[in-house]
Coordinates of C-alpha atoms in Angstrom, one line a residue:
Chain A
X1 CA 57.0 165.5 103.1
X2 CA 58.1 168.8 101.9
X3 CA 61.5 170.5 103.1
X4 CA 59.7 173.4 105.0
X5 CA 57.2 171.2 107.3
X6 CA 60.6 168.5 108.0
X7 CA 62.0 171.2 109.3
X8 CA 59.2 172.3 111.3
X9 CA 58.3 168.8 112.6
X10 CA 62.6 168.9 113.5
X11 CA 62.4 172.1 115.1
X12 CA 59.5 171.0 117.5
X13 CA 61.1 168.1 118.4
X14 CA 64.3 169.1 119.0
X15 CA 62.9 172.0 121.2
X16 CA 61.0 169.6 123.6
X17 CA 64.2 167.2 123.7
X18 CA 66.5 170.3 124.9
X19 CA 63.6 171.0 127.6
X20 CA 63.6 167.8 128.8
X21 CA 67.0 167.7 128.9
X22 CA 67.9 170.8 130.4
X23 CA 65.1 169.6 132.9
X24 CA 67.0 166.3 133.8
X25 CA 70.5 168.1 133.9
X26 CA 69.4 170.8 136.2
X27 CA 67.9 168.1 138.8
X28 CA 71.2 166.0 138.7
X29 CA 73.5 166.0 141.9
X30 CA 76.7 168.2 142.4
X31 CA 79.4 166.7 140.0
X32 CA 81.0 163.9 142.4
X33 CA 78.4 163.8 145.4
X34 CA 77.8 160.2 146.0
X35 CA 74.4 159.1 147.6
X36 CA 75.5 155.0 147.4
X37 CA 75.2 153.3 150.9
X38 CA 75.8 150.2 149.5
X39 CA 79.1 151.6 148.5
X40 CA 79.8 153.2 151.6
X41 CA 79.5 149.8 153.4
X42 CA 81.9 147.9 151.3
X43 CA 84.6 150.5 151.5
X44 CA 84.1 150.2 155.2
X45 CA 84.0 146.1 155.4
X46 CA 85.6 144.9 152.3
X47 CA 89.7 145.2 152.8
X48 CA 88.0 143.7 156.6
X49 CA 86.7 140.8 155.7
X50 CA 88.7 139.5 152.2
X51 CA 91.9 140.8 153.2
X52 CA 92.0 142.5 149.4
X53 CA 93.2 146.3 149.0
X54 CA 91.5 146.1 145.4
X55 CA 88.1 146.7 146.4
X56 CA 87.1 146.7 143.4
X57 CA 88.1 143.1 142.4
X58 CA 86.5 142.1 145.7
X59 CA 83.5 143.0 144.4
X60 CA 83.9 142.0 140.9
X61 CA 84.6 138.3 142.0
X62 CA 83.3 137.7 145.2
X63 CA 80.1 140.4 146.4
X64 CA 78.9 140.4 143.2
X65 CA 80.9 137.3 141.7
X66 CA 77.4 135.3 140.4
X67 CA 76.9 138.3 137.7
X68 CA 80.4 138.1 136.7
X69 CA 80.1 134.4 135.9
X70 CA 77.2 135.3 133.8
X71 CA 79.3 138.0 132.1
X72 CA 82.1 135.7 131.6
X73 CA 80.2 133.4 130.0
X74 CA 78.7 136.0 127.6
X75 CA 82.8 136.6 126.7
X76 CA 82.8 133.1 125.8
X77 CA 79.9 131.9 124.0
X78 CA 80.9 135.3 121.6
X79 CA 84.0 133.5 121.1
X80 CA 82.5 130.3 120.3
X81 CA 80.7 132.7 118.0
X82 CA 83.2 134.1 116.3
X83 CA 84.8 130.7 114.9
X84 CA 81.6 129.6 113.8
X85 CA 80.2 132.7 111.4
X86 CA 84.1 133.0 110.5
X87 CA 84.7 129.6 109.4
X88 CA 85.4 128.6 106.0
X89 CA 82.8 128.5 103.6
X90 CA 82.5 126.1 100.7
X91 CA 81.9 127.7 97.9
X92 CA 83.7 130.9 99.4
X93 CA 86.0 132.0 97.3
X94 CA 87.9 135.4 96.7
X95 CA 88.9 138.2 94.1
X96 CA 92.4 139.2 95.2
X97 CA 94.1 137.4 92.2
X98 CA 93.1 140.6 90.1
X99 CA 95.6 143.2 91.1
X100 CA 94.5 146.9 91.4
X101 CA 97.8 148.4 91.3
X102 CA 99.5 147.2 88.9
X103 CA 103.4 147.7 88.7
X104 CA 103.3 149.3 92.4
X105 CA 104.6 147.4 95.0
X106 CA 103.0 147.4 98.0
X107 CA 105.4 148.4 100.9
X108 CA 106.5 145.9 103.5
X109 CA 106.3 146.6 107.0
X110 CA 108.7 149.4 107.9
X111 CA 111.8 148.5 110.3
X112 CA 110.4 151.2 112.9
X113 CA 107.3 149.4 113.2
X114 CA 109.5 146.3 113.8
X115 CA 111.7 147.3 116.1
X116 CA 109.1 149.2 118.4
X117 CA 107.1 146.1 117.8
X118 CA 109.4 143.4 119.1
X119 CA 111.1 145.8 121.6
X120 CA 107.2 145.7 123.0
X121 CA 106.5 141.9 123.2
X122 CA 108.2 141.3 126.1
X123 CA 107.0 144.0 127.8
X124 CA 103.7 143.7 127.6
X125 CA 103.6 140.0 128.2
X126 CA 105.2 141.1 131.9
X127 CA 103.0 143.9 132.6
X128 CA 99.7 141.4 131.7
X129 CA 101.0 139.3 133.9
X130 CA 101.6 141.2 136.3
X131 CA 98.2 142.8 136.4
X132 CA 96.9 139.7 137.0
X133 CA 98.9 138.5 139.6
X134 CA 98.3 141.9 141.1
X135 CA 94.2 142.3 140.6
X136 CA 93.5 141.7 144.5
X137 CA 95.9 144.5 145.4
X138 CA 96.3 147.2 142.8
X139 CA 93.7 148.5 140.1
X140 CA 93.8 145.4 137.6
X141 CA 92.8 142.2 137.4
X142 CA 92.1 139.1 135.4
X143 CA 90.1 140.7 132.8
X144 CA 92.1 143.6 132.6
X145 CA 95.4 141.5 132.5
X146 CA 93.7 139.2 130.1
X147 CA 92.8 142.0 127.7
X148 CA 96.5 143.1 128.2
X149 CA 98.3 139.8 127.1
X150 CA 96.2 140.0 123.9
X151 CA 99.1 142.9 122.7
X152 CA 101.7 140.5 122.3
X153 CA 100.2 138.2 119.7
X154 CA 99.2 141.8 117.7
X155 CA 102.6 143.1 118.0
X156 CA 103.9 139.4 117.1
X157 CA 101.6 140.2 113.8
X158 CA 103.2 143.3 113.2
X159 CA 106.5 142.4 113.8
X160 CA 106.7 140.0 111.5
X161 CA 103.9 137.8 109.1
X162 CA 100.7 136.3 110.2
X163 CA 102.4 132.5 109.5
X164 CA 104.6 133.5 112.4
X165 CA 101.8 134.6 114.9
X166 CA 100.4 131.0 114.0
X167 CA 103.6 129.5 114.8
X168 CA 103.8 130.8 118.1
X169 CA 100.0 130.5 118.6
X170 CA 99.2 127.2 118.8
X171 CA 95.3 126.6 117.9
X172 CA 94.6 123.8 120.7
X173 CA 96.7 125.4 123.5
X174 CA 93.9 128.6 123.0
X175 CA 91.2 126.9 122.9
X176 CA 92.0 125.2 125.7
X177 CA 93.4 127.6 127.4
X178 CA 89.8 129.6 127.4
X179 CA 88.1 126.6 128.2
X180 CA 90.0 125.8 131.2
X181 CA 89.6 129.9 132.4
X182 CA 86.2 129.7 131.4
X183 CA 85.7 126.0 133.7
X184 CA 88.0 127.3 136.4
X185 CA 85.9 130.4 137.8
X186 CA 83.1 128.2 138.0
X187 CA 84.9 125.2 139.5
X188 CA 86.2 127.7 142.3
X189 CA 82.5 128.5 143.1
X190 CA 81.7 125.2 143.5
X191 CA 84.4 124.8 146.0
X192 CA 82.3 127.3 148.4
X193 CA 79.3 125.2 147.9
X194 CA 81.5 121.8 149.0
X195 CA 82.6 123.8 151.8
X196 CA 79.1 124.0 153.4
X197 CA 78.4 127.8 152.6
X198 CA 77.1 129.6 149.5
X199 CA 78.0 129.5 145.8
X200 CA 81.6 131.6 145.4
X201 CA 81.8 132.3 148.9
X202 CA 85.7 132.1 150.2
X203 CA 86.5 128.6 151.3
X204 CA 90.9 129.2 150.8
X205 CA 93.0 131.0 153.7
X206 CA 93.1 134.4 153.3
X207 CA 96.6 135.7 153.7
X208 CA 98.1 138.8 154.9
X209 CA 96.5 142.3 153.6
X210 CA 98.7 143.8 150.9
X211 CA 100.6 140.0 149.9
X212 CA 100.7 138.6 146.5
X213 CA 98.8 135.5 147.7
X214 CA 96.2 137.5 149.7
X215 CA 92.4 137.2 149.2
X216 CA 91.5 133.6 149.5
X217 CA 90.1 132.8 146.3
X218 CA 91.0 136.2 144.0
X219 CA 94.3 135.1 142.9
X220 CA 92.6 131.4 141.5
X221 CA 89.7 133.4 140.0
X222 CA 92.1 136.1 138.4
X223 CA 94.4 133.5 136.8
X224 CA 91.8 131.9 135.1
X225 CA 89.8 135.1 134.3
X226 CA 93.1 136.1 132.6
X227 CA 93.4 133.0 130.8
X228 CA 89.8 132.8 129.3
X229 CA 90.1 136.4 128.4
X230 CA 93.5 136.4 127.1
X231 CA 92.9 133.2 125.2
X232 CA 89.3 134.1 124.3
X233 CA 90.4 137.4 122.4
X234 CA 93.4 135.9 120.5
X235 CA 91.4 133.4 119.6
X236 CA 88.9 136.1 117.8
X237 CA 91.9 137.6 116.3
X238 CA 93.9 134.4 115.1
X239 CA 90.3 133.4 113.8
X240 CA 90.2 136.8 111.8
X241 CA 93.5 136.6 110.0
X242 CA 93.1 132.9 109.4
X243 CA 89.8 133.1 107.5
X244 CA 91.3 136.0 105.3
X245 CA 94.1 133.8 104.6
X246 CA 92.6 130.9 103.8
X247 CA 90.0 132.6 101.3
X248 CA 92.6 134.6 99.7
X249 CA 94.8 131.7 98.8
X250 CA 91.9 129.4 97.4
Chain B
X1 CA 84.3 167.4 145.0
X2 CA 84.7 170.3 142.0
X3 CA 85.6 169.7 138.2
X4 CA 89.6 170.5 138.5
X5 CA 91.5 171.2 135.2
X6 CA 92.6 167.9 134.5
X7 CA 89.4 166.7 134.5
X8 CA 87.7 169.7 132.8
X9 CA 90.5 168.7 129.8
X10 CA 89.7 165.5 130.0
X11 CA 85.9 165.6 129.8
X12 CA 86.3 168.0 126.8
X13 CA 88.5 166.1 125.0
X14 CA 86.1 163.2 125.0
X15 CA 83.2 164.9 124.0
X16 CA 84.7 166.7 120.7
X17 CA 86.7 163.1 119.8
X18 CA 83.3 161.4 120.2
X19 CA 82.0 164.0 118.0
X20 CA 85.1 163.5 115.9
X21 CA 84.0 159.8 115.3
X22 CA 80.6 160.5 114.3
X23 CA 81.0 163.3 111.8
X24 CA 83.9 161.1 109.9
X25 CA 82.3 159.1 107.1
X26 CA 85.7 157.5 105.6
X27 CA 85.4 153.8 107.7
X28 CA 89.3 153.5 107.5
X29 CA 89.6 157.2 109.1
X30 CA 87.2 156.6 111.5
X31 CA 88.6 153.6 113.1
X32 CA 91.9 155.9 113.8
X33 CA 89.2 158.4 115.4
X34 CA 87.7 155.6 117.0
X35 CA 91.0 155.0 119.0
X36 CA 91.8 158.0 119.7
X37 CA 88.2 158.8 121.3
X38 CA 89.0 155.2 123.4
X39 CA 92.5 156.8 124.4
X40 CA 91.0 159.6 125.7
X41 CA 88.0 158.2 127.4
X42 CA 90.8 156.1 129.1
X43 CA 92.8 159.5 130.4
X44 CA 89.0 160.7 131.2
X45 CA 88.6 157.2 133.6
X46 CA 91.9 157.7 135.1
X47 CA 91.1 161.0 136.3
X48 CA 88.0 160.3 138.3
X49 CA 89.7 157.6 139.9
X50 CA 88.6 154.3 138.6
X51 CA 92.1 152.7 137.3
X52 CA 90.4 149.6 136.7
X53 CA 87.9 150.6 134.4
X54 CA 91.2 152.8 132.6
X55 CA 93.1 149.7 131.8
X56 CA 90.5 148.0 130.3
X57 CA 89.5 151.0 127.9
X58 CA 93.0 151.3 127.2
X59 CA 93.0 148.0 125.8
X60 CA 89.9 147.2 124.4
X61 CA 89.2 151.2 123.2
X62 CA 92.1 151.9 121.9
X63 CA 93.4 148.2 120.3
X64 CA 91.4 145.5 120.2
X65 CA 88.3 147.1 119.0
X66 CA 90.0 149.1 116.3
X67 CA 91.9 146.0 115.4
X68 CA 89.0 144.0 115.1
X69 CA 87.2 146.9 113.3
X70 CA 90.1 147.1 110.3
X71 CA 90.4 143.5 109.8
X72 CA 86.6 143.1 109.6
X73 CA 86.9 146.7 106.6
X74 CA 89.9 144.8 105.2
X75 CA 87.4 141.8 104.6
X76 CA 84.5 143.6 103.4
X77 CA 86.8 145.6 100.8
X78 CA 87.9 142.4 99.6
X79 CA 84.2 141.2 99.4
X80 CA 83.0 144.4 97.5
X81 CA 85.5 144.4 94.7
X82 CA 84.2 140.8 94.0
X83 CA 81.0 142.3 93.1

């Protein structure tokens, strides 16, 4: 095709796509009007009849906890993944004895990064936990706290080597760790199905609104959302530095 | 409900970075890009009000991903100078 008829063939195109979308845009609603009676009711019911200020987790775990199984289990079979297309191969072998800088010396981590870095750890292993001790009443959760506990082991890395991450990462204790989160969501379904009703319905005593142990089952199925997902994603990491390592030193 | 300020800001800064990421072709660069744009689509979450979904773009936007992302480049660079 010749330069002058791409163009035209773009031009035409691109002229019926900003039509169509200047179409759709003008048909949209005002920019925060909210049609959703569904999400009308909950915000009406939900604190009601779970005993959760965090809506949101309410409906995450419990109004709409089947799909999050389903998406918990996507978390973990990528995982598994992971391990598997990572793992060592063979005949796998790698080029890193030939050195590309010759008579430079690569810089070492710097002490700011180290200090910031270790002055963080602690930190951020309170505030994941926290937020998942805290998913039923403020914005948060297991997944959210899980994701958050995952900063620790990088800023462990940066601190100081990989071989120290490994020390205080224990491959067993992760992988069981996200098989036990993974297991204990689905195990605390079950429980509503022993206890005469439907799957992941509330079966545990509810609390008072606005407590720590509030919520029935929330708090169970936040601690071991948190662990799958805080193990899960360290695992992928851990798995990541590993494999480089142990190509490069073949 | 109108657009306030904040959010006006907000929802800018997330449409250039998100051009930012496309129109830079260095993989190393665009990874940093890439965390920024997750930063600010983080602030852009926080201001319409949904905390919950902030948090986790804070950490998988603007760390995990881009960690992931630089040790799967650091692989493939060590990969390519094999060949």
């Amino acid at each position: 095709m010749r330069p002058r008829t791409r163009a035209i063939v773009f031009l035409v195109a691109a002229a019926g796509v900003v039509v169509l979308l200047a179409w759709g845009l003008a048909g949209l609603p005002r920019f925060g009007a909210y049609h959703g009676v569904y999400g009308r009711e909950i915000n009406a019911h939900g604190v009601h009849q779970r005993h959760a200020t965090n809506v949101v987790n309410t409906i995450v775990f419990d109004y709409r906890g089947f799909d999050t199984v389903g998406e918990e289990f996507i978390l973990f079979a990528a995982v598994i993944g992971v391990p598997l297309l990572l793992r060592h191969q063979r005949d796998e072998s790698d080029v890193s004895g030939h050195d590309w800088a010759e008579g430079r010396s690569a810089p070492g981590t710097s002490d700011a990064v180290r200090v910031a870095t270790l002055g963080l750890i602690a930190p951020s292993v309170l505030l994941g936990l926290y937020t998942v001790a805290h998913g039923q009443l403020t914005p948060g959760g297991g997944f959210q706290g899980g994701a958050v506990l995952v900063a620790p082991a990088l800023f462990v890395y940066l601190a100081g080597r990989f071989l120290m991450l490994r020390s205080v990462h224990p491959m067993h204790a992760l992988d069981f760790g996200e098989g036990t989160g993974a297991a204990g969501f689905v195990v605390v379904g079950l429980v509503g199905l022993v206890a005469g009703a439907a799957y992941l319905s509330n079966a545990f005593p509810k609390g008072h609104v606005g407590s720590v142990l509030s919520g029935g089952d929330l708090p169970i199925i936040n601690v071991s959302v948190g662990l799958e997902v805080a193990a899960g994603l360290t695992l992928v990491l851990y798995e990541f530095l590993e494999q480089t390592l142990l190509v490069r030193r073949r | 409900m109108t657009v306030g300020v904040v959010q006006a800001v907000a929802m800018t800064l997330v449409g250039v970075l998100a051009l930012a990421v496309v129109v830079t072709r260095n993989p190393l660069h665009q990874v940093m890009v890439f965390g920024l744009f997750g930063s600010s689509l983080a602030v852009f979450f926080l201001v319409v009000q949904a905390p919950d979904v902030s948090l986790s773009e804070i950490v998988v936007g603007s760390a995990a991903l881009p960690a992931m992302f630089l040790l799967t480049l650091a692989k493939v660079r060590n990969r390519e100078r094999r060949g």
